[in-house]
Short mmCIF file of C-alpha atoms and ligand atoms in Angstrom, two decimals:
data_model
loop_
_atom_site.label_atom_id
_atom_site.label_comp_id
_atom_site.label_asym_id
_atom_site.label_seq_id
_atom_site.Cartn_x
_atom_site.Cartn_y
_atom_site.Cartn_z
CA MET H 1028 -15.85 10.71 30.64
CA ILE H 1029 -16.03 6.98 30.36
CA PRO H 1030 -12.47 5.47 29.55
CA TYR H 1031 -11.23 2.26 28.55
CA GLY H 1032 -10.99 -0.12 31.42
CA ARG H 1033 -11.80 1.96 34.91
CA GLN H 1034 -10.19 0.02 38.61
CA GLU H 1035 -13.25 -0.39 41.60
CA ILE H 1036 -12.77 0.53 45.19
CA THR H 1037 -15.57 -0.58 47.93
CA GLU H 1038 -15.38 0.67 51.73
CA GLU H 1039 -14.38 -3.53 52.16
CA ASP H 1040 -10.72 -2.69 49.89
CA ILE H 1041 -11.03 1.15 52.35
CA LYS H 1042 -10.70 -1.62 55.23
CA ALA H 1043 -8.75 -3.96 53.99
CA VAL H 1044 -6.40 -1.30 53.66
CA ALA H 1045 -6.86 0.39 56.42
CA GLU H 1046 -6.38 -2.69 58.82
CA ALA H 1047 -3.01 -3.13 57.47
CA LEU H 1048 -2.49 -0.02 58.16
CA ARG H 1049 -2.64 -0.45 61.62
CA SER H 1050 -0.78 -4.01 61.89
CA ASP H 1051 2.99 -4.58 62.70
CA TYR H 1052 3.49 -5.35 59.57
CA LEU H 1053 3.64 -3.10 55.96
CA THR H 1054 5.75 -4.51 53.71
CA GLN H 1055 6.56 -8.49 53.96
CA GLY H 1056 4.49 -9.62 56.49
CA PRO H 1057 1.42 -12.16 56.46
CA LYS H 1058 -0.63 -10.63 53.55
CA VAL H 1059 1.93 -11.45 50.92
CA ALA H 1060 1.39 -14.99 51.57
CA GLU H 1061 -2.48 -15.39 52.64
CA PHE H 1062 -2.79 -13.66 48.86
CA GLU H 1063 0.14 -16.07 47.55
CA ALA H 1064 -2.90 -19.00 49.53
CA LYS H 1065 -5.49 -17.05 47.64
CA LEU H 1066 -4.33 -16.53 44.33
CA ALA H 1067 -3.18 -20.32 43.68
CA SER H 1068 -5.80 -21.33 45.20
CA TYR H 1069 -8.38 -20.05 42.75
CA CYS H 1070 -6.21 -20.52 40.06
CA GLY H 1071 -5.90 -23.80 40.66
CA ALA H 1072 -2.44 -23.22 41.23
CA GLU H 1073 0.53 -24.86 43.96
CA TYR H 1074 2.35 -21.78 43.99
CA ALA H 1075 1.56 -18.17 43.69
CA VAL H 1076 4.71 -15.96 44.07
CA ALA H 1077 3.96 -12.28 44.22
CA PHE H 1078 5.73 -9.39 43.12
CA ALA H 1079 5.85 -5.27 42.83
CA ASN H 1080 4.46 -5.12 39.73
CA GLY H 1081 3.46 -7.91 36.43
CA THR H 1082 7.23 -6.83 34.68
CA ALA H 1083 8.73 -7.37 37.07
CA ALA H 1084 7.13 -10.83 37.92
CA LEU H 1085 7.85 -11.55 34.14
CA HIS H 1086 11.77 -11.14 34.27
CA GLY H 1087 10.92 -13.17 37.48
CA ALA H 1088 9.27 -16.03 35.35
CA TYR H 1089 11.99 -15.52 32.47
CA TYR H 1090 15.28 -15.58 35.00
CA ALA H 1091 13.72 -19.02 36.59
CA ALA H 1092 13.11 -20.27 33.32
CA GLY H 1093 16.78 -20.23 32.80
CA LEU H 1094 16.55 -17.25 29.66
CA GLU H 1095 20.16 -15.56 30.06
CA LYS H 1096 22.41 -13.24 27.75
CA GLY H 1097 22.25 -14.77 24.01
CA ASP H 1098 18.88 -17.15 24.02
CA SER H 1099 16.53 -15.87 22.17
CA PHE H 1100 12.62 -16.33 23.04
CA ILE H 1101 9.19 -16.10 20.92
CA THR H 1102 6.28 -14.05 21.58
CA THR H 1103 3.35 -11.87 20.21
CA PRO H 1104 3.76 -8.81 19.66
CA MET H 1105 0.96 -8.12 19.42
CA THR H 1106 0.90 -7.20 23.72
CA PHE H 1107 2.56 -4.20 26.09
CA ALA H 1108 6.12 -3.64 25.25
CA ALA H 1109 6.27 -5.26 28.91
CA THR H 1110 6.36 -9.01 27.94
CA SER H 1111 8.97 -8.73 25.08
CA ASN H 1112 11.53 -5.85 27.50
CA ALA H 1113 11.09 -8.31 30.84
CA GLY H 1114 13.83 -10.76 28.84
CA LEU H 1115 15.40 -7.82 27.14
CA TYR H 1116 16.70 -7.30 30.59
CA LEU H 1117 17.77 -10.75 30.48
CA GLY H 1118 20.00 -9.56 27.52
CA ALA H 1119 18.29 -12.59 25.82
CA SER H 1120 16.50 -11.84 22.00
CA PRO H 1121 12.44 -11.91 20.85
CA ARG H 1122 11.13 -13.75 18.02
CA PHE H 1123 8.29 -12.59 17.24
CA CYS H 1124 5.32 -14.67 15.70
CA ASP H 1125 2.09 -13.28 13.62
CA VAL H 1126 -1.38 -13.60 15.15
CA GLU H 1127 -3.81 -15.09 14.49
CA PRO H 1128 -6.27 -12.46 12.12
CA ASP H 1129 -9.16 -12.62 14.53
CA THR H 1130 -8.30 -13.26 18.35
CA GLY H 1131 -5.21 -11.29 18.25
CA ASN H 1132 -3.77 -13.96 19.77
CA ILE H 1133 -0.11 -15.90 18.77
CA ASP H 1134 -0.86 -17.95 15.41
CA THR H 1135 0.52 -21.06 16.63
CA ASP H 1136 1.38 -22.19 13.69
CA GLY H 1137 3.89 -19.77 12.86
CA ILE H 1138 5.89 -21.07 16.01
CA PRO H 1139 8.29 -23.78 14.76
CA ALA H 1140 9.78 -21.91 11.70
CA LEU H 1141 11.30 -19.80 14.12
CA ILE H 1142 12.91 -21.92 16.28
CA ASP H 1143 16.17 -23.10 16.72
CA LYS H 1144 19.26 -24.11 19.17
CA SER H 1145 19.47 -20.45 20.57
CA VAL H 1146 15.84 -20.31 21.67
CA ARG H 1147 15.00 -21.47 25.28
CA LEU H 1148 11.09 -20.13 25.73
CA ILE H 1149 7.29 -19.68 24.08
CA ALA H 1150 5.35 -16.38 25.84
CA PRO H 1151 2.61 -16.56 24.78
CA VAL H 1152 -0.26 -14.01 25.76
CA HIS H 1153 -4.14 -14.48 26.68
CA TYR H 1154 -4.89 -11.12 24.71
CA SER H 1155 -7.54 -8.78 25.70
CA GLY H 1156 -8.70 -11.55 28.50
CA MET H 1157 -8.91 -14.31 25.47
CA PRO H 1158 -6.79 -17.74 26.22
CA ALA H 1159 -4.29 -18.73 23.34
CA ASP H 1160 -3.67 -21.82 22.33
CA MET H 1161 -2.14 -22.89 24.40
CA GLU H 1162 -2.66 -27.36 24.29
CA ARG H 1163 -0.69 -26.41 20.55
CA VAL H 1164 1.72 -24.10 22.08
CA ARG H 1165 2.63 -27.01 25.13
CA ALA H 1166 3.06 -29.66 21.72
CA ILE H 1167 5.23 -27.35 20.30
CA ALA H 1168 7.80 -26.12 23.07
CA ASP H 1169 6.98 -30.58 24.46
CA GLU H 1170 9.13 -30.97 21.22
CA ASN H 1171 11.57 -29.16 21.20
CA GLY H 1172 12.55 -28.44 25.04
CA LEU H 1173 11.26 -25.21 25.86
CA MET H 1174 9.42 -23.62 28.92
CA VAL H 1175 6.43 -21.70 28.65
CA VAL H 1176 4.59 -18.70 30.54
CA GLU H 1177 1.88 -17.46 30.07
CA ASP H 1178 1.65 -13.82 30.37
CA ALA H 1179 -2.27 -13.65 31.46
CA CYS H 1180 -2.06 -10.42 32.34
CA HIS H 1181 -5.13 -9.88 30.76
CA ALA H 1182 -6.90 -13.03 31.39
CA LEU H 1183 -7.52 -13.67 35.26
CA GLY H 1184 -10.07 -15.66 35.51
CA ALA H 1185 -10.48 -16.84 31.37
CA VAL H 1186 -10.90 -20.91 30.91
CA TYR H 1187 -9.48 -22.57 28.82
CA LYS H 1188 -10.57 -26.19 27.83
CA GLY H 1189 -13.07 -26.35 31.53
CA GLU H 1190 -9.76 -24.88 33.99
CA ARG H 1191 -9.09 -21.44 35.28
CA ILE H 1192 -5.88 -19.83 33.15
CA GLY H 1193 -3.14 -19.64 35.68
CA ASN H 1194 -3.85 -23.64 36.57
CA CYS H 1195 -0.21 -23.92 34.96
CA ALA H 1196 -1.52 -26.69 33.00
CA TYR H 1197 -0.21 -26.01 29.58
CA SER H 1198 2.66 -23.88 31.22
CA ASP H 1199 5.43 -24.11 33.37
CA MET H 1200 4.83 -20.29 34.58
CA THR H 1201 1.88 -17.61 34.97
CA VAL H 1202 2.61 -14.35 35.39
CA PHE H 1203 -0.78 -11.62 36.09
CA SER H 1204 -0.09 -8.35 36.67
CA PHE H 1205 -2.70 -6.22 39.54
CA HIS H 1206 -2.53 -2.21 37.54
CA PRO H 1207 -5.81 -1.06 37.92
CA VAL H 1208 -6.93 -1.56 34.30
CA LYS H 1209 -6.36 -5.30 35.21
CA HIS H 1210 -9.26 -7.46 37.27
CA VAL H 1211 -8.32 -7.49 40.56
CA ALA H 1212 -5.79 -3.79 41.96
CA THR H 1213 -3.92 -3.49 44.05
CA GLY H 1214 -2.04 0.10 42.66
CA GLU H 1215 1.51 -1.91 41.28
CA GLY H 1216 1.58 -5.67 41.76
CA GLY H 1217 1.39 -8.04 39.72
CA ALA H 1218 2.80 -12.53 40.36
CA VAL H 1219 4.15 -15.54 39.14
CA LEU H 1220 2.46 -19.19 39.30
CA THR H 1221 3.66 -22.54 39.31
CA ASN H 1222 4.01 -25.76 39.88
CA ASP H 1223 7.15 -26.20 40.51
CA GLU H 1224 8.44 -25.95 43.49
CA ASN H 1225 12.31 -25.23 42.04
CA LEU H 1226 10.76 -22.68 40.00
CA ARG H 1227 8.99 -21.27 43.30
CA GLY H 1228 12.16 -21.08 45.09
CA ILE H 1229 14.08 -19.49 42.07
CA LEU H 1230 11.46 -16.59 42.49
CA MET H 1231 11.34 -16.20 45.40
CA ARG H 1232 14.91 -15.15 46.36
CA PHE H 1233 15.10 -13.32 42.72
CA ARG H 1234 12.24 -10.93 43.86
CA SER H 1235 14.47 -10.23 47.25
CA HIS H 1236 17.54 -9.86 46.52
CA GLY H 1237 19.40 -12.91 45.86
CA ILE H 1238 19.11 -13.38 48.93
CA THR H 1239 17.72 -16.91 51.90
CA ARG H 1240 17.39 -17.88 54.92
CA GLU H 1241 18.57 -21.07 53.32
CA SER H 1242 22.88 -21.87 53.81
CA LEU H 1243 24.53 -23.49 51.19
CA VAL H 1244 27.79 -23.52 52.84
CA ASN H 1245 27.30 -25.78 55.88
CA GLU H 1246 29.06 -23.60 58.08
CA PRO H 1247 26.74 -22.45 61.74
CA HIS H 1248 26.62 -19.28 62.40
CA GLY H 1249 23.66 -17.85 64.31
CA GLY H 1250 20.05 -17.26 63.56
CA TRP H 1251 20.11 -14.14 62.08
CA TYR H 1252 21.96 -16.08 58.85
CA HIS H 1253 21.03 -14.96 55.70
CA GLU H 1254 23.19 -15.23 52.16
CA MET H 1255 22.85 -13.96 48.72
CA GLN H 1256 23.80 -16.17 46.77
CA GLU H 1257 22.34 -15.04 43.09
CA LEU H 1258 21.82 -11.38 41.82
CA GLY H 1259 17.97 -10.64 42.90
CA TYR H 1260 16.41 -8.03 42.66
CA ASN H 1261 13.94 -5.60 45.14
CA TYR H 1262 11.18 -6.78 43.49
CA ARG H 1263 8.59 -7.29 47.00
CA ILE H 1264 5.02 -6.14 47.20
CA THR H 1265 4.06 -4.58 50.77
CA ASP H 1266 1.38 -5.69 52.45
CA ILE H 1267 -0.73 -2.87 51.95
CA GLN H 1268 -0.43 -3.45 48.75
CA CYS H 1269 -1.59 -7.67 49.77
CA ALA H 1270 -4.49 -6.68 51.72
CA LEU H 1271 -6.28 -4.58 48.69
CA GLY H 1272 -5.86 -7.90 46.35
CA ILE H 1273 -7.15 -10.45 48.86
CA SER H 1274 -10.30 -7.99 48.96
CA GLN H 1275 -10.58 -7.90 45.53
CA LEU H 1276 -9.56 -11.15 44.98
CA SER H 1277 -13.15 -12.28 47.06
CA ARG H 1278 -15.01 -10.45 44.46
CA ALA H 1279 -13.39 -11.18 41.24
CA GLU H 1280 -15.54 -13.27 40.13
CA ASN H 1281 -18.43 -11.51 40.15
CA SER H 1282 -16.27 -8.74 38.65
CA ILE H 1283 -15.53 -11.07 35.72
CA ASN H 1284 -19.35 -12.35 35.81
CA ARG H 1285 -20.53 -8.77 34.72
CA ARG H 1286 -17.87 -8.11 32.11
CA ARG H 1287 -18.93 -10.90 30.91
CA GLN H 1288 -22.61 -9.70 31.00
CA ILE H 1289 -20.93 -6.12 29.58
CA ALA H 1290 -19.32 -8.21 26.05
CA ALA H 1291 -23.45 -10.38 25.67
CA ARG H 1292 -24.24 -6.60 25.34
CA TYR H 1293 -21.77 -4.73 23.14
CA ASP H 1294 -21.85 -7.94 20.92
CA ALA H 1295 -25.46 -7.43 20.96
CA ALA H 1296 -25.92 -4.21 19.78
CA PHE H 1297 -23.16 -4.18 17.28
CA ASN H 1298 -23.78 -7.34 15.71
CA GLU H 1299 -25.65 -5.56 13.26
CA ILE H 1300 -24.05 -2.92 11.90
CA LYS H 1301 -20.91 -2.73 8.56
CA GLY H 1302 -17.85 -2.86 8.39
CA LEU H 1303 -17.50 -3.46 12.18
CA LYS H 1304 -16.78 -6.78 13.81
CA THR H 1305 -16.88 -7.91 17.53
CA PRO H 1306 -14.53 -10.27 19.49
CA PRO H 1307 -14.66 -13.94 18.95
CA HIS H 1308 -15.25 -16.65 20.35
CA ARG H 1309 -13.74 -20.02 20.60
CA GLU H 1310 -15.04 -23.04 21.76
CA GLU H 1311 -13.85 -24.23 24.88
CA ARG H 1312 -12.91 -21.26 26.02
CA LEU H 1313 -13.80 -18.64 28.63
CA ASN H 1314 -12.90 -14.47 27.74
CA ALA H 1315 -12.19 -12.74 31.02
CA TYR H 1316 -12.74 -9.47 29.09
CA HIS H 1317 -10.29 -7.65 29.86
CA LEU H 1318 -10.49 -5.91 26.59
CA TYR H 1319 -13.71 -5.46 23.97
CA PRO H 1320 -11.59 -5.03 21.98
CA LEU H 1321 -13.71 -3.57 18.22
CA ARG H 1322 -12.00 -4.43 14.95
CA ILE H 1323 -13.26 -0.80 12.42
CA GLU H 1324 -12.07 -1.86 8.87
CA ASN H 1325 -12.22 1.19 8.03
CA GLY H 1326 -12.15 5.02 9.94
CA ARG H 1327 -10.70 3.87 12.92
CA ARG H 1328 -9.31 7.43 13.32
CA GLU H 1329 -12.68 9.14 12.27
CA VAL H 1330 -14.17 6.13 15.32
CA TYR H 1331 -11.54 6.73 17.85
CA ASP H 1332 -11.90 11.07 17.23
CA LEU H 1333 -15.47 11.00 16.88
CA LEU H 1334 -16.01 9.42 20.29
CA ARG H 1335 -13.58 11.10 22.00
CA GLU H 1336 -15.43 14.10 22.10
CA LYS H 1337 -18.42 12.44 23.23
CA GLY H 1338 -16.69 11.80 25.88
CA VAL H 1339 -15.88 8.52 24.80
CA TYR H 1340 -11.87 7.71 25.72
CA ALA H 1341 -11.76 4.73 23.80
CA GLN H 1342 -7.73 3.09 23.81
CA VAL H 1343 -6.20 1.31 21.06
CA HIS H 1344 -4.77 -2.17 22.26
CA TYR H 1345 -1.72 -2.28 20.39
CA LEU H 1346 1.61 -0.38 18.33
CA PRO H 1347 2.69 -4.01 17.79
CA VAL H 1348 6.03 -4.32 19.27
CA TYR H 1349 8.93 -4.35 17.15
CA MET H 1350 6.91 -0.89 16.04
CA HIS H 1351 8.57 0.86 18.89
CA PRO H 1352 11.09 3.18 18.14
CA TYR H 1353 13.13 1.41 20.76
CA TYR H 1354 12.73 -1.61 19.36
CA ARG H 1355 13.29 0.16 15.50
CA ALA H 1356 16.44 0.66 16.75
CA ASN H 1357 17.35 -2.07 18.07
CA GLY H 1358 17.21 -5.20 15.02
CA PHE H 1359 14.03 -4.25 14.08
CA GLU H 1360 14.11 -1.58 11.59
CA SER H 1361 12.28 -3.53 9.07
CA PHE H 1362 10.62 -5.86 10.15
CA THR H 1363 6.91 -6.81 9.47
CA LEU H 1364 4.24 -8.79 10.32
CA PRO H 1365 1.07 -8.57 7.80
CA GLU H 1366 -1.00 -10.02 10.04
CA ALA H 1367 -0.28 -7.75 13.57
CA GLU H 1368 0.33 -4.67 11.57
CA LYS H 1369 -3.89 -5.22 10.33
CA TYR H 1370 -4.42 -6.03 13.90
CA TYR H 1371 -3.48 -2.46 14.68
CA LYS H 1372 -4.27 -0.60 12.16
CA SER H 1373 -8.68 -1.80 12.60
CA GLU H 1374 -8.18 -2.34 16.35
CA LEU H 1375 -10.60 0.04 18.77
CA SER H 1376 -10.56 -0.94 22.46
CA ILE H 1377 -14.13 0.37 23.95
CA PRO H 1378 -14.87 1.15 27.21
CA MET H 1379 -15.16 -2.49 30.17
CA PHE H 1380 -14.82 -2.50 33.54
CA PRO H 1381 -17.00 -3.71 35.93
CA SER H 1382 -18.60 -0.71 36.93
CA LEU H 1383 -19.39 0.54 33.80
CA THR H 1384 -23.38 1.11 34.17
CA ASP H 1385 -25.97 -0.55 31.77
CA GLU H 1386 -26.77 3.64 31.67
CA GLU H 1387 -22.83 4.18 30.81
CA GLN H 1388 -22.87 1.56 28.41
CA GLU H 1389 -25.96 2.65 26.08
CA TYR H 1390 -24.68 5.46 25.59
CA VAL H 1391 -20.95 4.15 24.33
CA ILE H 1392 -23.08 1.89 22.57
CA LYS H 1393 -25.04 4.83 20.55
CA CYS H 1394 -22.02 6.72 20.19
CA VAL H 1395 -20.62 4.12 18.27
CA THR H 1396 -24.16 3.95 16.18
CA GLU H 1397 -23.31 6.54 15.11
CA ALA H 1398 -20.47 7.24 14.38
CA MET H 1399 -20.18 3.94 12.46
CA GLN H 1400 -22.46 6.34 10.71
CA CYS H 1401 -20.52 8.78 10.16
CA VAL H 1402 -17.12 6.83 8.88
CA SER H 1403 -19.93 4.53 6.16
CA GLY H 1404 -20.98 7.51 4.57
C1 LIG C 1549 0.15 -4.89 32.66
C2 LIG C 1549 0.69 -5.41 31.18
C3 LIG C 1549 2.26 -6.12 31.38
C4 LIG C 1549 2.35 -4.85 33.08
O1 LIG C 1549 2.37 -4.93 34.01
P1 LIG C 1549 2.63 -4.18 34.84
O2 LIG C 1549 1.70 -4.85 36.44
O3 LIG C 1549 1.47 -3.03 34.35
O4 LIG C 1549 3.65 -3.95 35.09
C5 LIG C 1549 2.60 -7.09 31.08
N1 LIG C 1549 2.03 -7.72 29.93
C6 LIG C 1549 0.71 -7.42 29.85
C7 LIG C 1549 -0.06 -8.31 29.05
C8 LIG C 1549 -0.33 -6.01 30.30
O5 LIG C 1549 -1.44 -6.49 30.28
#
């Protein structure tokens, strides 16, 4: 069976984790800071703060952005529910903006109409690894005094106007996930990148109970002293996970290039097939291909089933977030966005991961081609 995504663990990775296990620290040791420094440097940001997972990182980023009860935030429905859920944790309400028909990214033309006094931030998602229109998002945010948090969980290694996503050139913070299907795996893991020292301080406290060694009250206690300044969580990542992350990150560029190579082969193989669309390309943007989202106008469901019978486990990304029963029951009962729903009806993510072999890819191409012949009569 060939899944849509799969982690790649090398002997080097295993060695790195074994070393961490033999060290003095299992958590909160030197590997966390080393991973953060290497991640910040890879992306071109000043700071990275690592978290227990990408969802915790989003929660931290929204908190640091000042999102609170009664506020609203603008995001896209074409994402994993966590992008929106993290705002719900803070008592804020999502406002879903429709998506571009080809990229599945937030359609920036729809953002201004969603803005009123309650809106505090915009959270675009670089769907599938294709950068969203960040220049426009930043311009709209600046006109309205809003924060920008990029959900870049699909986009480690993606390039926008010559610079890597994660450098926060157009945002206040950028969030990554290190779940095994993502570009770099730590088991569970995530991070927030920023160039703002103040935001970094808030993020560091938030992931560790709101407790810090620095003191707000200038009373000398002694060397043991820590104080809790705000309500935080235990959202820490371990040294064991960061050892894996460091090892994985050192190969990230190669594995993202391999993803691009796989995408180019798919593009060439599927270009001519009627009823099938390959993911779009954009000037000055380089996709990191977390996913390879095909669009099948008619018969997506049949193609999914036919592939599964052949051992090719495709997946659909995503059910628009507001269509989940929880959202339906909490304010989005009859909410609808036409492009997001069209996207959902036709999308199919076929296998895309760096260790996919050429033979496996040819098999996937053969199965998709045959399935398309079946559904188009
Ligand atoms: C994976 C993912 C997340 C959540 O990351 P976890 O590490 O699984 O918590 C959030 N947003 C998007 C778009 C994702 O793909």
